[in-house]
């Protein structure tokens, strides 16, 4: 079976996380993704910790499965020329280099689409054009801070902090893939490609405001911003006799079942907790009851009780225990794989399903420049042209 993007070719001039996450999703659903790297490789090859081989750490492997790698020196005119020839053969061009650098290289939307009107050019930026922050460099933590994500922690615990995974990069990378899907759909109707700008700041700020603007949505404000229920410092995994459990009892039926389960049926008629609106007004007290009521039984015992009572609950996983979660194993999200150069690894599967067909599992992530000559030949470069790029050290190659 083939994925929905079978036949779509993507040229990926992006690095680290936000761009590679976008193209990872496209690749996962059948697109051919050609990853363009500098001769030194994507920064993530060096930034993300230990691997068996240099430049092949776990994070790089997970974000770049199924892609082809070509390493070109874009400081050399011949390298830029080769990149443009590749761009003329693809459906989608993705980059997270800054707009001024795109223009200097001649790979901005206007330049590339002049030669290829059907091209969909997706530029992932820190900040959108037209505002005073446009063109500034950005990483995930910069965006978490300016967009209010870190401020949510201050509102909750009194101390601004970053989410300890690259939530802005992952979120905006997924949004970029979504926008490319929209553009591909419109191209089917119009025959014309388009330029897409996906700014990290605006997207993450929209998430925070949609969630927490609250009473500030009105003019004048009806109260302070922030959903105090979501921001409660007591909104966290709850301790049991042997660990933790994660529950969320929001409806009246769920909350009442929870009260019965913990042996406190009188709370069902308590004016503080009987109805949703009352529990929201008394979030601190309600969350305190939840946090102090589960220590007498094990996590497994509570999971059985809450499952029978139809109260939403799940085990608590650490980072390391996820790969052993029985559900993830059963649905194929985690499987063993043999990388051709890195040996035994865990492979992370596609989380979503399409009834019309899924792309087959993608091959492992490539070594730096492993596909350079093949990719250039497919773009129409002759053997002599490719050999010249090798000789002039414009093309860097590594064994698979």
mmCIF file of C-alpha atoms in Angstrom:
data_model
loop_
_atom_site.group_PDB
_atom_site.id
_atom_site.type_symbol
_atom_site.label_atom_id
_atom_site.label_comp_id
_atom_site.label_asym_id
_atom_site.label_seq_id
_atom_site.Cartn_x
_atom_site.Cartn_y
_atom_site.Cartn_z
ATOM 1 C CA UNK A 1 0.000 0.000 0.000
ATOM 2 C CA UNK A 2 1.064 3.595 -0.563
ATOM 3 C CA UNK A 3 0.621 6.623 1.636
ATOM 4 C CA UNK A 4 -1.470 9.646 0.595
ATOM 5 C CA UNK A 5 1.657 11.599 -0.368
ATOM 6 C CA UNK A 6 3.062 8.856 -2.602
ATOM 7 C CA UNK A 7 4.654 10.539 -5.628
ATOM 8 C CA UNK A 8 5.243 13.873 -3.874
ATOM 9 C CA UNK A 9 8.900 14.938 -3.801
ATOM 10 C CA UNK A 10 10.154 17.255 -1.060
ATOM 11 C CA UNK A 11 13.438 19.153 -0.900
ATOM 12 C CA UNK A 12 14.259 19.769 2.749
ATOM 13 C CA UNK A 13 16.682 22.618 3.427
ATOM 14 C CA UNK A 14 16.063 22.633 7.166
ATOM 15 C CA UNK A 15 17.945 21.615 10.267
ATOM 16 C CA UNK A 16 17.667 20.784 13.970
ATOM 17 C CA UNK A 17 13.988 20.102 14.871
ATOM 18 C CA UNK A 18 11.145 22.281 13.570
ATOM 19 C CA UNK A 19 11.810 21.724 9.842
ATOM 20 C CA UNK A 20 12.862 18.078 10.148
ATOM 21 C CA UNK A 21 9.697 17.334 12.145
ATOM 22 C CA UNK A 22 7.626 18.809 9.307
ATOM 23 C CA UNK A 23 9.371 16.752 6.641
ATOM 24 C CA UNK A 24 9.367 13.663 8.880
ATOM 25 C CA UNK A 25 5.565 13.741 8.845
ATOM 26 C CA UNK A 26 5.498 14.181 5.062
ATOM 27 C CA UNK A 27 7.909 11.277 4.664
ATOM 28 C CA UNK A 28 5.904 9.139 7.095
ATOM 29 C CA UNK A 29 2.907 9.471 4.780
ATOM 30 C CA UNK A 30 4.690 8.533 1.598
ATOM 31 C CA UNK A 31 6.557 11.599 0.308
ATOM 32 C CA UNK A 32 10.101 11.257 -0.969
ATOM 33 C CA UNK A 33 12.175 13.646 1.160
ATOM 34 C CA UNK A 34 15.637 14.797 0.084
ATOM 35 C CA UNK A 35 17.460 16.269 3.046
ATOM 36 C CA UNK A 36 20.022 18.925 2.117
ATOM 37 C CA UNK A 37 22.842 19.257 4.645
ATOM 38 C CA UNK A 38 25.972 21.328 4.952
ATOM 39 C CA UNK A 39 29.275 19.423 4.634
ATOM 40 C CA UNK A 40 29.440 19.430 8.455
ATOM 41 C CA UNK A 41 25.913 17.987 8.650
ATOM 42 C CA UNK A 42 22.693 19.047 10.305
ATOM 43 C CA UNK A 43 23.525 20.653 13.681
ATOM 44 C CA UNK A 44 21.299 18.044 15.339
ATOM 45 C CA UNK A 45 23.842 15.377 14.385
ATOM 46 C CA UNK A 46 26.175 16.988 16.958
ATOM 47 C CA UNK A 47 23.708 18.664 19.323
ATOM 48 C CA UNK A 48 21.638 15.737 20.537
ATOM 49 C CA UNK A 49 23.979 13.538 22.526
ATOM 50 C CA UNK A 50 25.498 10.119 22.209
ATOM 51 C CA UNK A 51 25.287 7.636 19.357
ATOM 52 C CA UNK A 52 27.276 4.625 18.217
ATOM 53 C CA UNK A 53 28.724 6.634 15.343
ATOM 54 C CA UNK A 54 29.488 10.325 15.034
ATOM 55 C CA UNK A 55 26.479 12.260 13.788
ATOM 56 C CA UNK A 56 24.025 9.404 14.315
ATOM 57 C CA UNK A 57 22.493 10.032 17.748
ATOM 58 C CA UNK A 58 19.028 8.835 18.705
ATOM 59 C CA UNK A 59 17.235 12.127 18.193
ATOM 60 C CA UNK A 60 18.636 12.516 14.682
ATOM 61 C CA UNK A 61 17.613 8.934 13.860
ATOM 62 C CA UNK A 62 14.059 9.537 15.083
ATOM 63 C CA UNK A 63 13.487 12.820 13.236
ATOM 64 C CA UNK A 64 15.022 11.797 9.916
ATOM 65 C CA UNK A 65 13.778 8.308 9.172
ATOM 66 C CA UNK A 66 13.243 7.536 5.505
ATOM 67 C CA UNK A 67 14.924 10.649 4.149
ATOM 68 C CA UNK A 68 17.725 10.803 1.627
ATOM 69 C CA UNK A 69 20.776 12.887 2.518
ATOM 70 C CA UNK A 70 22.797 15.064 0.201
ATOM 71 C CA UNK A 71 25.582 17.227 1.620
ATOM 72 C CA UNK A 72 26.334 20.300 -0.516
ATOM 73 C CA UNK A 73 28.528 23.311 0.187
ATOM 74 C CA UNK A 74 26.169 26.245 -0.402
ATOM 75 C CA UNK A 75 29.025 28.700 0.046
ATOM 76 C CA UNK A 76 30.210 27.570 -3.386
ATOM 77 C CA UNK A 77 28.347 28.834 -6.489
ATOM 78 C CA UNK A 78 28.291 25.322 -7.921
ATOM 79 C CA UNK A 79 26.572 24.096 -4.768
ATOM 80 C CA UNK A 80 23.839 26.705 -5.063
ATOM 81 C CA UNK A 81 23.415 25.875 -8.739
ATOM 82 C CA UNK A 82 23.019 22.174 -7.916
ATOM 83 C CA UNK A 83 20.466 23.004 -5.201
ATOM 84 C CA UNK A 84 18.401 25.053 -7.653
ATOM 85 C CA UNK A 85 18.429 22.226 -10.162
ATOM 86 C CA UNK A 86 17.133 19.912 -7.450
ATOM 87 C CA UNK A 87 14.452 22.445 -6.505
ATOM 88 C CA UNK A 88 13.163 22.454 -10.077
ATOM 89 C CA UNK A 89 12.363 18.726 -9.811
ATOM 90 C CA UNK A 90 10.304 18.682 -6.600
ATOM 91 C CA UNK A 91 6.776 19.505 -5.480
ATOM 92 C CA UNK A 92 7.590 21.025 -2.104
ATOM 93 C CA UNK A 93 10.529 23.040 -0.787
ATOM 94 C CA UNK A 94 10.849 23.348 3.004
ATOM 95 C CA UNK A 95 13.338 25.552 4.820
ATOM 96 C CA UNK A 96 13.844 27.099 8.226
ATOM 97 C CA UNK A 97 16.763 29.320 7.312
ATOM 98 C CA UNK A 98 16.028 33.012 7.774
ATOM 99 C CA UNK A 99 14.407 34.960 4.925
ATOM 100 C CA UNK A 100 17.436 37.182 4.291
ATOM 101 C CA UNK A 101 19.638 34.084 3.909
ATOM 102 C CA UNK A 102 17.096 32.540 1.544
ATOM 103 C CA UNK A 103 17.226 35.656 -0.613
ATOM 104 C CA UNK A 104 21.042 35.696 -0.656
ATOM 105 C CA UNK A 105 21.098 32.078 -1.814
ATOM 106 C CA UNK A 106 18.311 32.651 -4.331
ATOM 107 C CA UNK A 107 16.101 29.979 -2.741
ATOM 108 C CA UNK A 108 13.363 32.308 -1.510
ATOM 109 C CA UNK A 109 9.831 31.671 -2.737
ATOM 110 C CA UNK A 110 9.900 34.373 -5.393
ATOM 111 C CA UNK A 111 13.127 33.107 -6.960
ATOM 112 C CA UNK A 112 12.310 29.397 -6.983
ATOM 113 C CA UNK A 113 8.674 29.743 -8.019
ATOM 114 C CA UNK A 114 9.613 31.953 -10.955
ATOM 115 C CA UNK A 115 11.218 28.853 -12.491
ATOM 116 C CA UNK A 116 8.680 26.365 -11.105
ATOM 117 C CA UNK A 117 5.164 27.832 -10.709
ATOM 118 C CA UNK A 118 3.765 24.562 -9.291
ATOM 119 C CA UNK A 119 6.285 24.564 -6.456
ATOM 120 C CA UNK A 120 4.977 24.858 -2.910
ATOM 121 C CA UNK A 121 7.561 26.824 -0.935
ATOM 122 C CA UNK A 122 7.256 26.550 2.857
ATOM 123 C CA UNK A 123 9.337 28.891 4.990
ATOM 124 C CA UNK A 124 9.302 28.202 8.745
ATOM 125 C CA UNK A 125 10.418 31.323 10.583
ATOM 126 C CA UNK A 126 10.835 32.430 14.168
ATOM 127 C CA UNK A 127 8.646 35.484 13.631
ATOM 128 C CA UNK A 128 6.296 36.466 10.834
ATOM 129 C CA UNK A 129 7.146 39.103 8.259
ATOM 130 C CA UNK A 130 5.759 42.595 8.754
ATOM 131 C CA UNK A 131 6.382 42.828 12.498
ATOM 132 C CA UNK A 132 9.282 44.315 14.467
ATOM 133 C CA UNK A 133 10.665 40.850 15.319
ATOM 134 C CA UNK A 134 10.846 39.720 11.683
ATOM 135 C CA UNK A 135 14.184 38.195 10.715
ATOM 136 C CA UNK A 136 15.367 37.540 14.264
ATOM 137 C CA UNK A 137 16.984 34.171 14.994
ATOM 138 C CA UNK A 138 14.962 31.803 17.166
ATOM 139 C CA UNK A 139 15.138 28.442 18.858
ATOM 140 C CA UNK A 140 12.430 26.596 20.759
ATOM 141 C CA UNK A 141 13.201 28.136 24.153
ATOM 142 C CA UNK A 142 13.215 31.656 22.714
ATOM 143 C CA UNK A 143 9.740 31.024 21.314
ATOM 144 C CA UNK A 144 8.468 29.395 24.521
ATOM 145 C CA UNK A 145 9.520 32.511 26.411
ATOM 146 C CA UNK A 146 8.135 35.181 24.105
ATOM 147 C CA UNK A 147 4.878 33.348 23.338
ATOM 148 C CA UNK A 148 3.773 32.962 26.953
ATOM 149 C CA UNK A 149 4.429 29.231 27.309
ATOM 150 C CA UNK A 150 7.035 29.843 30.016
ATOM 151 C CA UNK A 151 4.656 32.403 31.515
ATOM 152 C CA UNK A 152 2.070 29.669 32.024
ATOM 153 C CA UNK A 153 4.487 28.021 34.449
ATOM 154 C CA UNK A 154 4.930 31.292 36.314
ATOM 155 C CA UNK A 155 1.147 31.634 36.596
ATOM 156 C CA UNK A 156 0.984 28.045 37.881
ATOM 157 C CA UNK A 157 4.007 27.671 40.157
ATOM 158 C CA UNK A 158 5.460 31.172 40.543
ATOM 159 C CA UNK A 159 8.534 30.416 38.427
ATOM 160 C CA UNK A 160 8.795 30.781 34.647
ATOM 161 C CA UNK A 161 10.096 27.596 33.061
ATOM 162 C CA UNK A 162 10.332 25.921 29.666
ATOM 163 C CA UNK A 163 8.434 22.741 28.838
ATOM 164 C CA UNK A 164 11.240 20.140 29.005
ATOM 165 C CA UNK A 165 10.840 18.994 25.450
ATOM 166 C CA UNK A 166 10.868 21.086 22.291
ATOM 167 C CA UNK A 167 7.141 21.753 22.303
ATOM 168 C CA UNK A 168 7.294 24.810 20.026
ATOM 169 C CA UNK A 169 9.457 23.038 17.440
ATOM 170 C CA UNK A 170 7.257 19.948 17.417
ATOM 171 C CA UNK A 171 3.990 21.882 17.342
ATOM 172 C CA UNK A 172 5.012 24.288 14.598
ATOM 173 C CA UNK A 173 6.618 21.503 12.560
ATOM 174 C CA UNK A 174 3.284 19.675 12.574
ATOM 175 C CA UNK A 175 1.474 22.891 11.630
ATOM 176 C CA UNK A 176 3.868 23.383 8.712
ATOM 177 C CA UNK A 177 3.098 19.867 7.457
ATOM 178 C CA UNK A 178 -0.600 20.656 7.771
ATOM 179 C CA UNK A 179 -0.228 23.878 5.778
ATOM 180 C CA UNK A 180 1.666 22.005 3.061
ATOM 181 C CA UNK A 181 -1.203 19.527 2.884
ATOM 182 C CA UNK A 182 -3.665 22.401 2.446
ATOM 183 C CA UNK A 183 -1.504 23.889 -0.312
ATOM 184 C CA UNK A 184 -1.195 20.551 -2.116
ATOM 185 C CA UNK A 185 -4.973 20.208 -2.042
ATOM 186 C CA UNK A 186 -5.428 23.693 -3.526
ATOM 187 C CA UNK A 187 -2.805 22.964 -6.174
ATOM 188 C CA UNK A 188 -4.883 19.980 -7.266
ATOM 189 C CA UNK A 189 -7.722 22.404 -8.015
ATOM 190 C CA UNK A 190 -5.742 25.336 -9.440
ATOM 191 C CA UNK A 191 -2.590 23.769 -10.860
ATOM 192 C CA UNK A 192 -0.550 26.470 -9.162
ATOM 193 C CA UNK A 193 1.790 26.242 -6.180
ATOM 194 C CA UNK A 194 2.211 28.901 -3.533
ATOM 195 C CA UNK A 195 4.420 30.372 -0.828
ATOM 196 C CA UNK A 196 3.700 29.467 2.787
ATOM 197 C CA UNK A 197 5.010 31.325 5.827
ATOM 198 C CA UNK A 198 4.766 29.448 9.131
ATOM 199 C CA UNK A 199 5.960 31.652 12.035
ATOM 200 C CA UNK A 200 6.725 29.966 15.338
ATOM 201 C CA UNK A 201 5.893 32.932 17.581
ATOM 202 C CA UNK A 202 2.457 33.616 16.159
ATOM 203 C CA UNK A 203 1.463 29.944 16.242
ATOM 204 C CA UNK A 204 2.522 29.366 19.843
ATOM 205 C CA UNK A 205 1.086 32.714 20.980
ATOM 206 C CA UNK A 206 -2.241 31.726 19.419
ATOM 207 C CA UNK A 207 -2.211 28.463 21.417
ATOM 208 C CA UNK A 208 -1.561 30.272 24.684
ATOM 209 C CA UNK A 209 -4.165 32.974 24.051
ATOM 210 C CA UNK A 210 -6.833 30.514 22.940
ATOM 211 C CA UNK A 211 -6.274 28.534 26.133
ATOM 212 C CA UNK A 212 -5.703 31.287 28.656
ATOM 213 C CA UNK A 213 -6.975 34.661 27.474
ATOM 214 C CA UNK A 214 -10.214 33.775 29.254
ATOM 215 C CA UNK A 215 -11.792 36.796 30.907
ATOM 216 C CA UNK A 216 -9.391 39.038 28.970
ATOM 217 C CA UNK A 217 -11.254 38.030 25.801
ATOM 218 C CA UNK A 218 -13.786 40.718 26.714
ATOM 219 C CA UNK A 219 -13.388 44.473 26.483
ATOM 220 C CA UNK A 220 -13.016 45.642 29.171
ATOM 221 C CA UNK A 221 -11.688 42.460 30.838
ATOM 222 C CA UNK A 222 -14.089 40.610 33.089
ATOM 223 C CA UNK A 223 -11.236 39.336 35.248
ATOM 224 C CA UNK A 224 -7.609 38.182 35.131
ATOM 225 C CA UNK A 225 -6.387 35.981 32.256
ATOM 226 C CA UNK A 226 -5.687 32.283 32.700
ATOM 227 C CA UNK A 227 -7.739 29.134 33.195
ATOM 228 C CA UNK A 228 -6.977 28.597 36.878
ATOM 229 C CA UNK A 229 -8.072 24.963 36.656
ATOM 230 C CA UNK A 230 -5.469 24.202 33.984
ATOM 231 C CA UNK A 231 -2.874 26.377 35.754
ATOM 232 C CA UNK A 232 -3.394 24.770 39.154
ATOM 233 C CA UNK A 233 -0.079 23.550 40.614
ATOM 234 C CA UNK A 234 -2.026 20.513 41.874
ATOM 235 C CA UNK A 235 -2.915 19.461 38.334
ATOM 236 C CA UNK A 236 -0.357 16.657 38.121
ATOM 237 C CA UNK A 237 -0.042 12.846 38.395
ATOM 238 C CA UNK A 238 -1.480 11.630 41.683
ATOM 239 C CA UNK A 239 0.433 9.451 44.178
ATOM 240 C CA UNK A 240 -0.755 5.903 44.825
ATOM 241 C CA UNK A 241 0.547 3.215 47.167
ATOM 242 C CA UNK A 242 3.279 2.192 44.697
ATOM 243 C CA UNK A 243 3.656 5.047 42.225
ATOM 244 C CA UNK A 244 1.440 7.467 40.353
ATOM 245 C CA UNK A 245 -1.763 7.510 38.329
ATOM 246 C CA UNK A 246 -3.156 10.079 35.911
ATOM 247 C CA UNK A 247 -6.866 10.871 36.133
ATOM 248 C CA UNK A 248 -9.240 13.533 34.906
ATOM 249 C CA UNK A 249 -12.833 13.489 36.169
ATOM 250 C CA UNK A 250 -14.524 16.480 34.537
ATOM 251 C CA UNK A 251 -18.185 15.638 33.927
ATOM 252 C CA UNK A 252 -20.621 15.258 36.808
ATOM 253 C CA UNK A 253 -20.937 11.536 36.115
ATOM 254 C CA UNK A 254 -17.160 11.085 36.193
ATOM 255 C CA UNK A 255 -16.659 13.163 39.349
ATOM 256 C CA UNK A 256 -19.488 11.385 41.157
ATOM 257 C CA UNK A 257 -18.048 7.995 40.168
ATOM 258 C CA UNK A 258 -14.673 9.141 41.476
ATOM 259 C CA UNK A 259 -16.220 10.158 44.815
ATOM 260 C CA UNK A 260 -17.882 6.758 45.094
ATOM 261 C CA UNK A 261 -14.597 5.005 44.235
ATOM 262 C CA UNK A 262 -12.676 6.766 47.008
ATOM 263 C CA UNK A 263 -15.414 6.109 49.559
ATOM 264 C CA UNK A 264 -16.650 9.701 49.758
ATOM 265 C CA UNK A 265 -20.209 9.518 48.323
ATOM 266 C CA UNK A 266 -21.286 12.519 50.423
ATOM 267 C CA UNK A 267 -19.232 14.768 48.149
ATOM 268 C CA UNK A 268 -21.750 14.164 45.347
ATOM 269 C CA UNK A 269 -24.205 16.473 47.128
ATOM 270 C CA UNK A 270 -21.636 18.842 48.604
ATOM 271 C CA UNK A 271 -22.479 22.307 47.185
ATOM 272 C CA UNK A 272 -18.800 22.810 46.365
ATOM 273 C CA UNK A 273 -18.491 19.679 44.218
ATOM 274 C CA UNK A 274 -21.933 18.561 43.014
ATOM 275 C CA UNK A 275 -21.814 20.315 39.616
ATOM 276 C CA UNK A 276 -19.132 21.215 37.075
ATOM 277 C CA UNK A 277 -19.340 24.982 37.670
ATOM 278 C CA UNK A 278 -19.101 24.486 41.434
ATOM 279 C CA UNK A 279 -16.039 22.250 41.146
ATOM 280 C CA UNK A 280 -14.373 24.844 38.895
ATOM 281 C CA UNK A 281 -14.964 27.523 41.530
ATOM 282 C CA UNK A 282 -13.435 25.219 44.147
ATOM 283 C CA UNK A 283 -10.623 23.747 42.047
ATOM 284 C CA UNK A 284 -8.064 23.953 44.848
ATOM 285 C CA UNK A 285 -10.213 21.937 47.248
ATOM 286 C CA UNK A 286 -11.292 19.449 44.569
ATOM 287 C CA UNK A 287 -7.712 18.821 43.429
ATOM 288 C CA UNK A 288 -6.603 18.432 47.050
ATOM 289 C CA UNK A 289 -9.180 15.677 47.567
ATOM 290 C CA UNK A 290 -7.964 13.903 44.433
ATOM 291 C CA UNK A 291 -4.303 14.192 45.468
ATOM 292 C CA UNK A 292 -4.802 12.834 48.983
ATOM 293 C CA UNK A 293 -7.260 10.003 48.378
ATOM 294 C CA UNK A 294 -5.333 7.391 46.397
ATOM 295 C CA UNK A 295 -2.471 6.387 48.679
ATOM 296 C CA UNK A 296 -4.208 3.312 50.078
ATOM 297 C CA UNK A 297 -4.223 1.246 46.867
ATOM 298 C CA UNK A 298 -1.745 0.427 44.119
ATOM 299 C CA UNK A 299 -1.845 2.000 40.692
ATOM 300 C CA UNK A 300 -3.061 -1.279 39.171
ATOM 301 C CA UNK A 301 -5.876 -1.516 41.693
ATOM 302 C CA UNK A 302 -7.022 2.042 41.003
ATOM 303 C CA UNK A 303 -6.817 1.521 37.234
ATOM 304 C CA UNK A 304 -9.154 -1.463 37.562
ATOM 305 C CA UNK A 305 -11.577 0.487 39.769
ATOM 306 C CA UNK A 306 -11.626 3.555 37.506
ATOM 307 C CA UNK A 307 -11.958 1.440 34.372
ATOM 308 C CA UNK A 308 -15.092 -0.217 35.762
ATOM 309 C CA UNK A 309 -16.446 3.184 36.863
ATOM 310 C CA UNK A 310 -15.678 4.774 33.442
ATOM 311 C CA UNK A 311 -13.452 7.441 35.016
ATOM 312 C CA UNK A 312 -10.682 8.554 32.600
ATOM 313 C CA UNK A 313 -7.405 7.244 34.012
ATOM 314 C CA UNK A 314 -4.074 5.932 32.767
ATOM 315 C CA UNK A 315 -0.770 4.640 34.086
ATOM 316 C CA UNK A 316 2.046 7.112 34.604
ATOM 317 C CA UNK A 317 5.016 6.591 32.286
ATOM 318 C CA UNK A 318 8.547 7.864 32.678
ATOM 319 C CA UNK A 319 10.545 8.741 29.571
ATOM 320 C CA UNK A 320 12.288 5.394 29.759
ATOM 321 C CA UNK A 321 9.209 3.275 30.406
ATOM 322 C CA UNK A 322 7.367 4.447 27.274
ATOM 323 C CA UNK A 323 9.095 1.911 25.041
ATOM 324 C CA UNK A 324 7.717 -0.871 27.259
ATOM 325 C CA UNK A 325 4.136 0.406 27.352
ATOM 326 C CA UNK A 326 1.944 -2.552 26.298
ATOM 327 C CA UNK A 327 -0.432 -0.411 24.275
ATOM 328 C CA UNK A 328 2.364 1.222 22.274
ATOM 329 C CA UNK A 329 3.851 -2.193 21.566
ATOM 330 C CA UNK A 330 0.482 -3.630 20.524
ATOM 331 C CA UNK A 331 -0.300 -0.868 17.999
ATOM 332 C CA UNK A 332 3.187 -0.955 16.500
ATOM 333 C CA UNK A 333 4.375 2.424 17.761
ATOM 334 C CA UNK A 334 7.586 0.911 19.093
ATOM 335 C CA UNK A 335 9.422 -1.874 17.341
ATOM 336 C CA UNK A 336 12.933 -3.261 17.095
ATOM 337 C CA UNK A 337 14.941 -2.367 14.006
ATOM 338 C CA UNK A 338 18.410 -3.059 12.657
ATOM 339 C CA UNK A 339 20.083 0.063 11.273
ATOM 340 C CA UNK A 340 22.534 -0.811 8.474
ATOM 341 C CA UNK A 341 25.405 1.074 10.143
ATOM 342 C CA UNK A 342 24.235 1.746 13.715
ATOM 343 C CA UNK A 343 23.044 -1.730 14.691
ATOM 344 C CA UNK A 344 20.039 -2.529 16.859
ATOM 345 C CA UNK A 345 17.714 0.416 17.538
ATOM 346 C CA UNK A 346 14.125 1.135 18.511
ATOM 347 C CA UNK A 347 11.979 2.476 15.665
ATOM 348 C CA UNK A 348 9.029 4.770 16.337
ATOM 349 C CA UNK A 349 6.027 4.033 14.133
ATOM 350 C CA UNK A 350 3.337 6.254 12.625
ATOM 351 C CA UNK A 351 0.766 7.217 15.275
ATOM 352 C CA UNK A 352 -2.135 7.965 12.897
ATOM 353 C CA UNK A 353 -4.036 5.719 10.507
ATOM 354 C CA UNK A 354 -5.692 6.304 7.127
ATOM 355 C CA UNK A 355 -8.180 3.746 5.837
ATOM 356 C CA UNK A 356 -7.172 4.500 2.249
ATOM 357 C CA UNK A 357 -3.700 3.104 2.805
ATOM 358 C CA UNK A 358 -0.544 3.831 4.730
ATOM 359 C CA UNK A 359 2.988 4.221 3.464
ATOM 360 C CA UNK A 360 5.158 1.200 4.243
ATOM 361 C CA UNK A 361 7.592 1.607 7.148
ATOM 362 C CA UNK A 362 10.323 4.013 6.174
ATOM 363 C CA UNK A 363 13.984 2.954 6.114
ATOM 364 C CA UNK A 364 16.331 4.184 8.839
ATOM 365 C CA UNK A 365 17.868 7.681 8.869
ATOM 366 C CA UNK A 366 20.772 8.204 6.454
ATOM 367 C CA UNK A 367 24.438 8.841 7.059
ATOM 368 C CA UNK A 368 25.588 12.306 6.040
ATOM 369 C CA UNK A 369 25.613 12.627 2.240
ATOM 370 C CA UNK A 370 24.812 8.962 1.678
ATOM 371 C CA UNK A 371 22.492 9.654 -1.289
ATOM 372 C CA UNK A 372 24.187 12.642 -2.896
ATOM 373 C CA UNK A 373 25.246 11.205 -6.238
ATOM 374 C CA UNK A 374 21.979 9.317 -6.721
ATOM 375 C CA UNK A 375 19.855 12.359 -5.965
ATOM 376 C CA UNK A 376 21.842 14.591 -8.321
ATOM 377 C CA UNK A 377 21.683 12.026 -11.127
ATOM 378 C CA UNK A 378 17.898 11.822 -10.708
ATOM 379 C CA UNK A 379 17.786 15.611 -11.046
ATOM 380 C CA UNK A 380 19.538 15.363 -14.413
ATOM 381 C CA UNK A 381 23.168 16.063 -13.556
ATOM 382 C CA UNK A 382 25.633 14.101 -15.646
ATOM 383 C CA UNK A 383 28.391 11.878 -14.317
ATOM 384 C CA UNK A 384 30.952 14.505 -15.273
ATOM 385 C CA UNK A 385 29.034 17.241 -13.442
ATOM 386 C CA UNK A 386 28.756 15.099 -10.328
ATOM 387 C CA UNK A 387 32.436 14.180 -10.507
ATOM 388 C CA UNK A 388 33.325 17.877 -10.769
ATOM 389 C CA UNK A 389 31.306 18.607 -7.637
ATOM 390 C CA UNK A 390 33.199 15.819 -5.867
ATOM 391 C CA UNK A 391 36.567 17.064 -7.081
ATOM 392 C CA UNK A 392 35.826 20.633 -6.004
ATOM 393 C CA UNK A 393 34.612 19.361 -2.610
ATOM 394 C CA UNK A 394 31.178 20.848 -3.152
ATOM 395 C CA UNK A 395 29.622 17.409 -2.684
ATOM 396 C CA UNK A 396 30.379 15.484 0.515
ATOM 397 C CA UNK A 397 29.599 11.780 0.569
ATOM 398 C CA UNK A 398 29.628 9.112 3.251
ATOM 399 C CA UNK A 399 28.970 5.391 3.117
ATOM 400 C CA UNK A 400 25.478 4.165 3.898
#
